[in-house]
mmCIF file of C-alpha atoms in Angstrom:
data_model
loop_
_atom_site.group_PDB
_atom_site.id
_atom_site.type_symbol
_atom_site.label_atom_id
_atom_site.label_comp_id
_atom_site.label_asym_id
_atom_site.label_seq_id
_atom_site.Cartn_x
_atom_site.Cartn_y
_atom_site.Cartn_z
ATOM 1 C CA UNK A 1 89.965 71.169 99.228
ATOM 2 C CA UNK A 2 92.810 71.693 96.761
ATOM 3 C CA UNK A 3 92.877 74.692 94.437
ATOM 4 C CA UNK A 4 92.497 72.361 91.438
ATOM 5 C CA UNK A 5 88.972 71.220 92.909
ATOM 6 C CA UNK A 6 88.294 74.778 93.940
ATOM 7 C CA UNK A 7 88.678 75.846 90.052
ATOM 8 C CA UNK A 8 86.321 73.174 88.980
ATOM 9 C CA UNK A 9 83.450 74.846 91.072
ATOM 10 C CA UNK A 10 81.393 73.224 94.122
ATOM 11 C CA UNK A 11 77.848 74.674 94.896
ATOM 12 C CA UNK A 12 77.688 75.796 98.473
ATOM 13 C CA UNK A 13 74.685 76.325 100.767
ATOM 14 C CA UNK A 14 72.314 78.655 98.768
ATOM 15 C CA UNK A 15 72.275 81.378 101.022
ATOM 16 C CA UNK A 16 76.274 81.625 100.977
ATOM 17 C CA UNK A 17 76.197 80.801 97.296
ATOM 18 C CA UNK A 18 73.930 84.094 96.687
ATOM 19 C CA UNK A 19 76.075 86.218 98.851
ATOM 20 C CA UNK A 20 79.079 85.401 97.126
ATOM 21 C CA UNK A 21 77.496 86.146 93.944
ATOM 22 C CA UNK A 22 76.769 89.762 95.195
ATOM 23 C CA UNK A 23 80.361 90.357 96.456
ATOM 24 C CA UNK A 24 81.708 89.277 93.435
ATOM 25 C CA UNK A 25 79.450 91.574 91.337
ATOM 26 C CA UNK A 26 79.838 94.645 93.676
ATOM 27 C CA UNK A 27 83.552 93.963 93.913
ATOM 28 C CA UNK A 28 84.029 93.895 90.395
ATOM 29 C CA UNK A 29 81.836 96.995 89.835
ATOM 30 C CA UNK A 30 84.081 99.082 92.089
ATOM 31 C CA UNK A 31 87.324 97.789 91.054
ATOM 32 C CA UNK A 32 86.734 98.875 87.188
ATOM 33 C CA UNK A 33 85.192 102.287 88.669
ATOM 34 C CA UNK A 34 88.791 102.652 90.604
ATOM 35 C CA UNK A 35 90.646 101.813 87.389
ATOM 36 C CA UNK A 36 88.278 104.571 85.677
ATOM 37 C CA UNK A 37 89.312 107.171 88.186
ATOM 38 C CA UNK A 38 92.933 106.113 88.162
ATOM 39 C CA UNK A 39 92.837 106.259 84.174
ATOM 40 C CA UNK A 40 90.576 109.054 83.100
ATOM 41 C CA UNK A 41 90.804 108.129 79.343
ATOM 42 C CA UNK A 42 89.450 104.612 79.937
ATOM 43 C CA UNK A 43 87.107 105.190 76.732
ATOM 44 C CA UNK A 44 90.055 105.499 74.651
ATOM 45 C CA UNK A 45 90.708 101.714 74.470
ATOM 46 C CA UNK A 46 89.456 99.092 76.817
ATOM 47 C CA UNK A 47 92.767 97.648 77.660
ATOM 48 C CA UNK A 48 93.273 101.002 79.996
ATOM 49 C CA UNK A 49 91.031 99.356 82.506
ATOM 50 C CA UNK A 50 91.335 95.578 81.879
ATOM 51 C CA UNK A 51 94.108 95.002 84.202
ATOM 52 C CA UNK A 52 91.772 95.591 87.292
ATOM 53 C CA UNK A 53 89.034 92.808 86.076
ATOM 54 C CA UNK A 54 91.652 90.408 84.661
ATOM 55 C CA UNK A 55 93.448 90.344 88.338
ATOM 56 C CA UNK A 56 90.129 89.920 90.164
ATOM 57 C CA UNK A 57 88.935 87.096 87.598
ATOM 58 C CA UNK A 58 91.994 84.990 88.040
ATOM 59 C CA UNK A 59 92.003 85.134 92.088
ATOM 60 C CA UNK A 60 88.458 84.562 92.564
ATOM 61 C CA UNK A 61 88.406 81.433 90.047
ATOM 62 C CA UNK A 62 91.565 80.306 92.164
ATOM 63 C CA UNK A 63 89.795 80.566 95.100
ATOM 64 C CA UNK A 64 85.909 79.822 94.639
ATOM 65 C CA UNK A 65 86.097 78.041 91.073
ATOM 66 C CA UNK A 66 83.735 78.630 88.289
ATOM 67 C CA UNK A 67 80.629 78.921 90.755
ATOM 68 C CA UNK A 68 80.979 82.580 90.928
ATOM 69 C CA UNK A 69 81.280 83.184 87.261
ATOM 70 C CA UNK A 70 77.853 84.449 87.008
ATOM 71 C CA UNK A 71 78.690 87.311 89.456
ATOM 72 C CA UNK A 72 82.100 88.073 87.983
ATOM 73 C CA UNK A 73 80.595 88.223 84.522
ATOM 74 C CA UNK A 74 77.338 90.436 85.353
ATOM 75 C CA UNK A 75 79.881 92.632 87.307
ATOM 76 C CA UNK A 76 82.494 93.092 84.652
ATOM 77 C CA UNK A 77 79.585 93.892 82.080
ATOM 78 C CA UNK A 78 77.754 96.428 84.502
ATOM 79 C CA UNK A 79 81.430 97.882 85.393
ATOM 80 C CA UNK A 80 82.067 98.311 81.610
ATOM 81 C CA UNK A 81 78.860 100.165 80.676
ATOM 82 C CA UNK A 82 79.575 102.565 83.602
ATOM 83 C CA UNK A 83 82.754 103.128 81.991
ATOM 84 C CA UNK A 84 81.086 104.323 79.001
ATOM 85 C CA UNK A 85 81.238 101.486 76.725
ATOM 86 C CA UNK A 86 78.173 100.334 74.696
ATOM 87 C CA UNK A 87 76.342 97.364 75.716
ATOM 88 C CA UNK A 88 77.517 94.915 72.972
ATOM 89 C CA UNK A 89 81.091 96.140 73.574
ATOM 90 C CA UNK A 90 80.749 95.811 77.225
ATOM 91 C CA UNK A 91 79.326 92.039 76.607
ATOM 92 C CA UNK A 92 82.208 91.289 74.434
ATOM 93 C CA UNK A 93 84.832 92.126 76.781
ATOM 94 C CA UNK A 94 83.354 91.181 79.921
ATOM 95 C CA UNK A 95 83.126 87.273 78.444
ATOM 96 C CA UNK A 96 86.408 87.222 76.517
ATOM 97 C CA UNK A 97 88.370 88.324 79.619
ATOM 98 C CA UNK A 98 86.600 85.865 81.926
ATOM 99 C CA UNK A 99 86.824 82.983 79.361
ATOM 100 C CA UNK A 100 90.913 83.881 78.993
ATOM 101 C CA UNK A 101 91.169 83.537 82.778
ATOM 102 C CA UNK A 102 89.016 80.087 83.011
ATOM 103 C CA UNK A 103 90.788 78.409 80.279
ATOM 104 C CA UNK A 104 94.240 79.457 81.451
ATOM 105 C CA UNK A 105 93.602 78.153 84.938
ATOM 106 C CA UNK A 106 92.036 74.934 83.595
ATOM 107 C CA UNK A 107 95.153 74.306 81.568
ATOM 108 C CA UNK A 108 97.425 75.170 84.474
ATOM 109 C CA UNK A 109 95.380 72.558 86.646
ATOM 110 C CA UNK A 110 95.602 70.057 84.154
ATOM 111 C CA UNK A 111 99.557 70.322 83.533
ATOM 112 C CA UNK A 112 100.350 70.905 87.372
ATOM 113 C CA UNK A 113 97.691 68.995 89.117
ATOM 114 C CA UNK A 114 99.428 69.882 92.774
ATOM 115 C CA UNK A 115 99.975 73.470 92.217
ATOM 116 C CA UNK A 116 100.610 74.889 95.607
ATOM 117 C CA UNK A 117 101.502 78.970 95.849
ATOM 118 C CA UNK A 118 103.353 81.661 94.643
ATOM 119 C CA UNK A 119 106.191 81.196 97.247
ATOM 120 C CA UNK A 120 107.290 77.812 95.450
ATOM 121 C CA UNK A 121 109.607 78.813 92.363
ATOM 122 C CA UNK A 122 108.202 76.239 90.177
ATOM 123 C CA UNK A 123 104.605 76.922 90.882
ATOM 124 C CA UNK A 124 105.339 80.689 90.192
ATOM 125 C CA UNK A 125 106.645 80.079 86.808
ATOM 126 C CA UNK A 126 103.466 77.987 86.097
ATOM 127 C CA UNK A 127 101.772 80.584 87.466
ATOM 128 C CA UNK A 128 103.666 83.290 85.273
ATOM 129 C CA UNK A 129 103.102 80.653 82.023
ATOM 130 C CA UNK A 130 99.457 80.016 82.364
ATOM 131 C CA UNK A 131 97.181 82.692 84.321
ATOM 132 C CA UNK A 132 99.644 85.582 83.097
ATOM 133 C CA UNK A 133 101.019 85.117 79.728
ATOM 134 C CA UNK A 134 98.657 82.505 78.061
ATOM 135 C CA UNK A 135 95.537 84.530 79.497
ATOM 136 C CA UNK A 136 96.898 87.615 78.020
ATOM 137 C CA UNK A 137 97.607 85.899 74.672
ATOM 138 C CA UNK A 138 93.976 84.699 74.461
ATOM 139 C CA UNK A 139 92.351 88.108 75.550
ATOM 140 C CA UNK A 140 94.915 89.918 73.297
ATOM 141 C CA UNK A 141 93.429 87.997 70.435
ATOM 142 C CA UNK A 142 89.934 88.171 71.433
ATOM 143 C CA UNK A 143 90.182 92.130 71.703
ATOM 144 C CA UNK A 144 91.932 92.258 68.168
ATOM 145 C CA UNK A 145 89.183 90.255 66.655
ATOM 146 C CA UNK A 146 86.320 92.180 68.225
ATOM 147 C CA UNK A 147 88.062 95.168 67.649
ATOM 148 C CA UNK A 148 88.703 94.419 63.938
ATOM 149 C CA UNK A 149 85.214 93.125 63.590
ATOM 150 C CA UNK A 150 83.377 96.331 64.837
ATOM 151 C CA UNK A 151 85.908 98.866 64.963
ATOM 152 C CA UNK A 152 88.164 98.246 61.648
ATOM 153 C CA UNK A 153 91.537 99.809 62.125
ATOM 154 C CA UNK A 154 94.515 99.741 59.581
ATOM 155 C CA UNK A 155 96.347 96.665 59.844
ATOM 156 C CA UNK A 156 100.023 98.126 60.734
ATOM 157 C CA UNK A 157 98.106 98.891 64.010
ATOM 158 C CA UNK A 158 97.221 95.172 64.994
ATOM 159 C CA UNK A 159 100.572 94.215 66.535
ATOM 160 C CA UNK A 160 100.197 97.422 68.895
ATOM 161 C CA UNK A 161 96.445 96.446 69.744
ATOM 162 C CA UNK A 162 97.501 92.759 70.501
ATOM 163 C CA UNK A 163 100.476 93.897 72.669
ATOM 164 C CA UNK A 164 98.301 96.514 74.262
ATOM 165 C CA UNK A 165 95.665 93.935 75.248
ATOM 166 C CA UNK A 166 97.752 91.136 75.895
ATOM 167 C CA UNK A 167 99.944 93.409 78.394
ATOM 168 C CA UNK A 168 97.295 95.190 79.993
ATOM 169 C CA UNK A 169 95.655 91.494 81.277
ATOM 170 C CA UNK A 170 99.195 90.032 82.151
ATOM 171 C CA UNK A 171 100.068 93.098 84.362
ATOM 172 C CA UNK A 172 96.896 93.158 86.084
ATOM 173 C CA UNK A 173 97.106 89.303 87.082
ATOM 174 C CA UNK A 174 100.568 89.974 88.110
ATOM 175 C CA UNK A 175 99.973 92.998 90.136
ATOM 176 C CA UNK A 176 96.466 92.344 91.808
ATOM 177 C CA UNK A 177 96.498 88.414 91.805
ATOM 178 C CA UNK A 178 99.732 88.317 93.456
ATOM 179 C CA UNK A 179 98.689 90.621 96.091
ATOM 180 C CA UNK A 180 95.571 88.897 96.968
ATOM 181 C CA UNK A 181 96.936 85.071 96.863
ATOM 182 C CA UNK A 182 99.847 86.109 99.146
ATOM 183 C CA UNK A 183 97.049 87.594 101.665
ATOM 184 C CA UNK A 184 97.211 84.320 103.502
ATOM 185 C CA UNK A 185 96.942 85.451 107.197
ATOM 186 C CA UNK A 186 95.627 88.317 109.130
ATOM 187 C CA UNK A 187 98.088 90.956 109.641
ATOM 188 C CA UNK A 188 97.995 95.058 109.860
ATOM 189 C CA UNK A 189 99.974 97.986 108.762
ATOM 190 C CA UNK A 190 99.735 99.317 112.275
ATOM 191 C CA UNK A 191 101.266 95.960 114.024
ATOM 192 C CA UNK A 192 104.054 96.020 111.080
ATOM 193 C CA UNK A 193 104.636 99.550 111.807
ATOM 194 C CA UNK A 194 104.994 98.897 115.517
ATOM 195 C CA UNK A 195 107.008 95.708 115.127
ATOM 196 C CA UNK A 196 109.334 97.253 112.429
ATOM 197 C CA UNK A 197 109.626 100.788 112.154
ATOM 198 C CA UNK A 198 112.449 100.506 109.603
ATOM 199 C CA UNK A 199 109.503 99.135 107.247
ATOM 200 C CA UNK A 200 107.828 102.576 107.713
ATOM 201 C CA UNK A 201 110.749 104.620 107.116
ATOM 202 C CA UNK A 202 111.291 102.512 103.757
ATOM 203 C CA UNK A 203 107.795 103.225 102.744
ATOM 204 C CA UNK A 204 107.850 106.684 103.053
ATOM 205 C CA UNK A 205 110.947 106.771 100.724
ATOM 206 C CA UNK A 206 109.388 104.660 98.028
ATOM 207 C CA UNK A 207 106.303 106.712 98.001
ATOM 208 C CA UNK A 208 108.070 109.862 97.880
ATOM 209 C CA UNK A 209 110.426 108.441 95.046
ATOM 210 C CA UNK A 210 107.451 107.241 93.136
ATOM 211 C CA UNK A 211 105.955 110.674 93.406
ATOM 212 C CA UNK A 212 109.208 112.454 92.270
ATOM 213 C CA UNK A 213 109.691 110.287 89.187
ATOM 214 C CA UNK A 214 106.116 110.052 87.713
ATOM 215 C CA UNK A 215 104.213 113.086 89.112
ATOM 216 C CA UNK A 216 106.201 115.706 87.282
ATOM 217 C CA UNK A 217 106.527 116.916 83.290
ATOM 218 C CA UNK A 218 109.828 115.242 82.415
ATOM 219 C CA UNK A 219 109.756 113.411 79.070
ATOM 220 C CA UNK A 220 113.511 113.555 78.668
ATOM 221 C CA UNK A 221 114.113 111.521 82.101
ATOM 222 C CA UNK A 222 115.289 108.140 81.467
ATOM 223 C CA UNK A 223 112.589 106.399 83.354
ATOM 224 C CA UNK A 224 113.988 102.904 83.047
ATOM 225 C CA UNK A 225 117.355 104.094 84.755
ATOM 226 C CA UNK A 226 115.095 105.925 87.506
ATOM 227 C CA UNK A 227 112.678 102.831 88.148
ATOM 228 C CA UNK A 228 115.904 100.482 88.380
ATOM 229 C CA UNK A 229 118.138 102.467 90.830
ATOM 230 C CA UNK A 230 115.667 104.667 92.668
ATOM 231 C CA UNK A 231 112.684 101.796 93.095
ATOM 232 C CA UNK A 232 113.546 98.102 91.615
ATOM 233 C CA UNK A 233 116.729 97.489 93.607
ATOM 234 C CA UNK A 234 115.697 99.126 96.547
ATOM 235 C CA UNK A 235 112.573 96.806 96.524
ATOM 236 C CA UNK A 236 114.418 93.628 95.836
ATOM 237 C CA UNK A 237 116.556 94.662 99.120
ATOM 238 C CA UNK A 238 113.217 95.216 100.910
ATOM 239 C CA UNK A 239 112.373 91.458 100.073
ATOM 240 C CA UNK A 240 115.231 90.340 101.848
ATOM 241 C CA UNK A 241 114.539 92.447 104.916
ATOM 242 C CA UNK A 242 110.868 92.871 105.314
ATOM 243 C CA UNK A 243 107.708 90.475 105.162
ATOM 244 C CA UNK A 244 107.082 89.492 101.710
ATOM 245 C CA UNK A 245 103.321 90.412 102.025
ATOM 246 C CA UNK A 246 104.068 93.655 103.006
ATOM 247 C CA UNK A 247 106.368 94.550 100.347
ATOM 248 C CA UNK A 248 103.503 93.320 97.948
ATOM 249 C CA UNK A 249 101.239 95.867 99.115
ATOM 250 C CA UNK A 250 103.789 98.476 98.929
ATOM 251 C CA UNK A 251 104.366 97.624 95.010
ATOM 252 C CA UNK A 252 100.767 97.632 94.512
ATOM 253 C CA UNK A 253 100.738 101.198 95.942
ATOM 254 C CA UNK A 254 103.592 102.230 93.699
ATOM 255 C CA UNK A 255 102.233 100.842 90.558
ATOM 256 C CA UNK A 256 98.748 102.673 91.130
ATOM 257 C CA UNK A 257 100.524 105.908 91.574
ATOM 258 C CA UNK A 258 102.702 105.587 88.686
ATOM 259 C CA UNK A 259 99.516 104.676 86.430
ATOM 260 C CA UNK A 260 97.578 107.245 87.721
ATOM 261 C CA UNK A 261 100.480 109.866 86.781
ATOM 262 C CA UNK A 262 101.060 108.371 83.411
ATOM 263 C CA UNK A 263 97.253 108.567 82.637
ATOM 264 C CA UNK A 264 97.662 112.265 83.039
ATOM 265 C CA UNK A 265 100.881 112.807 80.864
ATOM 266 C CA UNK A 266 102.966 112.889 83.586
ATOM 267 C CA UNK A 267 106.262 111.099 84.160
ATOM 268 C CA UNK A 268 109.041 109.396 82.103
ATOM 269 C CA UNK A 269 106.783 107.617 79.604
ATOM 270 C CA UNK A 270 104.330 110.405 78.795
ATOM 271 C CA UNK A 271 106.188 111.388 75.608
ATOM 272 C CA UNK A 272 104.785 110.246 72.163
ATOM 273 C CA UNK A 273 105.831 106.418 71.520
ATOM 274 C CA UNK A 274 104.443 103.713 69.291
ATOM 275 C CA UNK A 275 102.490 102.340 72.142
ATOM 276 C CA UNK A 276 100.283 103.973 74.770
ATOM 277 C CA UNK A 277 102.416 105.316 77.634
ATOM 278 C CA UNK A 278 100.311 102.911 80.031
ATOM 279 C CA UNK A 279 101.187 99.939 78.019
ATOM 280 C CA UNK A 280 104.867 100.682 78.153
ATOM 281 C CA UNK A 281 104.759 100.941 81.892
ATOM 282 C CA UNK A 282 102.664 97.921 82.394
ATOM 283 C CA UNK A 283 105.372 96.120 80.268
ATOM 284 C CA UNK A 284 108.118 97.373 82.439
ATOM 285 C CA UNK A 285 105.723 96.511 85.451
ATOM 286 C CA UNK A 286 105.414 92.908 84.031
ATOM 287 C CA UNK A 287 109.136 92.324 83.906
ATOM 288 C CA UNK A 288 109.774 94.144 87.368
ATOM 289 C CA UNK A 289 107.095 92.285 89.253
ATOM 290 C CA UNK A 290 107.800 88.927 87.888
ATOM 291 C CA UNK A 291 111.425 89.133 88.959
ATOM 292 C CA UNK A 292 110.476 90.509 92.185
ATOM 293 C CA UNK A 293 108.153 87.654 92.797
ATOM 294 C CA UNK A 294 110.836 84.907 91.574
ATOM 295 C CA UNK A 295 113.138 86.544 93.810
ATOM 296 C CA UNK A 296 110.894 86.123 96.641
ATOM 297 C CA UNK A 297 110.214 82.701 95.883
ATOM 298 C CA UNK A 298 113.824 81.704 95.774
ATOM 299 C CA UNK A 299 114.525 83.634 99.312
ATOM 300 C CA UNK A 300 111.519 81.906 100.859
ATOM 301 C CA UNK A 301 112.685 78.498 99.392
ATOM 302 C CA UNK A 302 116.449 78.904 100.470
ATOM 303 C CA UNK A 303 114.783 79.679 104.092
ATOM 304 C CA UNK A 304 112.875 76.599 103.962
ATOM 305 C CA UNK A 305 116.079 74.642 103.056
ATOM 306 C CA UNK A 306 117.802 76.090 105.902
ATOM 307 C CA UNK A 307 115.453 75.484 108.536
ATOM 308 C CA UNK A 308 114.830 71.799 107.273
ATOM 309 C CA UNK A 309 118.726 71.259 107.020
ATOM 310 C CA UNK A 310 119.044 72.682 110.620
ATOM 311 C CA UNK A 311 116.079 70.357 111.865
ATOM 312 C CA UNK A 312 117.745 67.172 110.200
ATOM 313 C CA UNK A 313 120.998 68.090 111.784
ATOM 314 C CA UNK A 314 119.633 68.483 115.295
ATOM 315 C CA UNK A 315 119.313 64.937 116.385
ATOM 316 C CA UNK A 316 123.226 64.353 115.402
ATOM 317 C CA UNK A 317 123.943 67.468 117.398
ATOM 318 C CA UNK A 318 122.371 66.243 120.460
#
């Protein structure tokens, strides 16, 4: 079954269907609660935790189709309520996020019916355009509409609200969905460390560097410079040296640590800005993750081309 067929949704056996619904519901609740723990001021603005649910929405819709929409929607609704939202806001946010993801994916599969995976450059760019950017725009507009309707803010704040809402969705899709979509085959950290101890040493370096950059009071530190030279360039190098799946997992841990620190007024983005500090981090994260995923797709494409060229030359060598 193709990904396009999956997003259209096909009912499975009743017992499997019910189990999938329960798993989707519990997964959304647990993921939203995890976001609430990482970002303790989630009630201040809904976009502080929307990255988690948006990322899972896109992944499940791509893998299972709209058959699991009831479980996803109910899980998002209950998760929002547990974070402290009133029932009306929880309903609106869950509905808007899910609709944005579904519309964006339907349009992507209409334009690119043979979409395959993130390991292909063209497919990654379509993924970036539709589930990430268009999805973020749709949910950002929905968030502004809802907040303006029930929680009026001065008009000068509308662009800030839109950017905050949209970037949170795009960041969540890039951070979480890319990790889940790249989990194509079974592997374990233990086997990876056993086979390549250099990756273990690199992981320790990255986690220590992330802690040093973000878990301290240093508002005058040039955060973008630190991220670029201390984390981003080493992570690009890691894509050429270690399995791409493993680097994705490491990037996920890095941004979870960074968000948790930023939410506690630590790190280079804790100073007063026009945008919320987490929004600044998410926007920077969108750029860095996009470049990293595109670089990984280029490396994978180059490797496939070299292997194909070698295979085509073998008969002549013989």
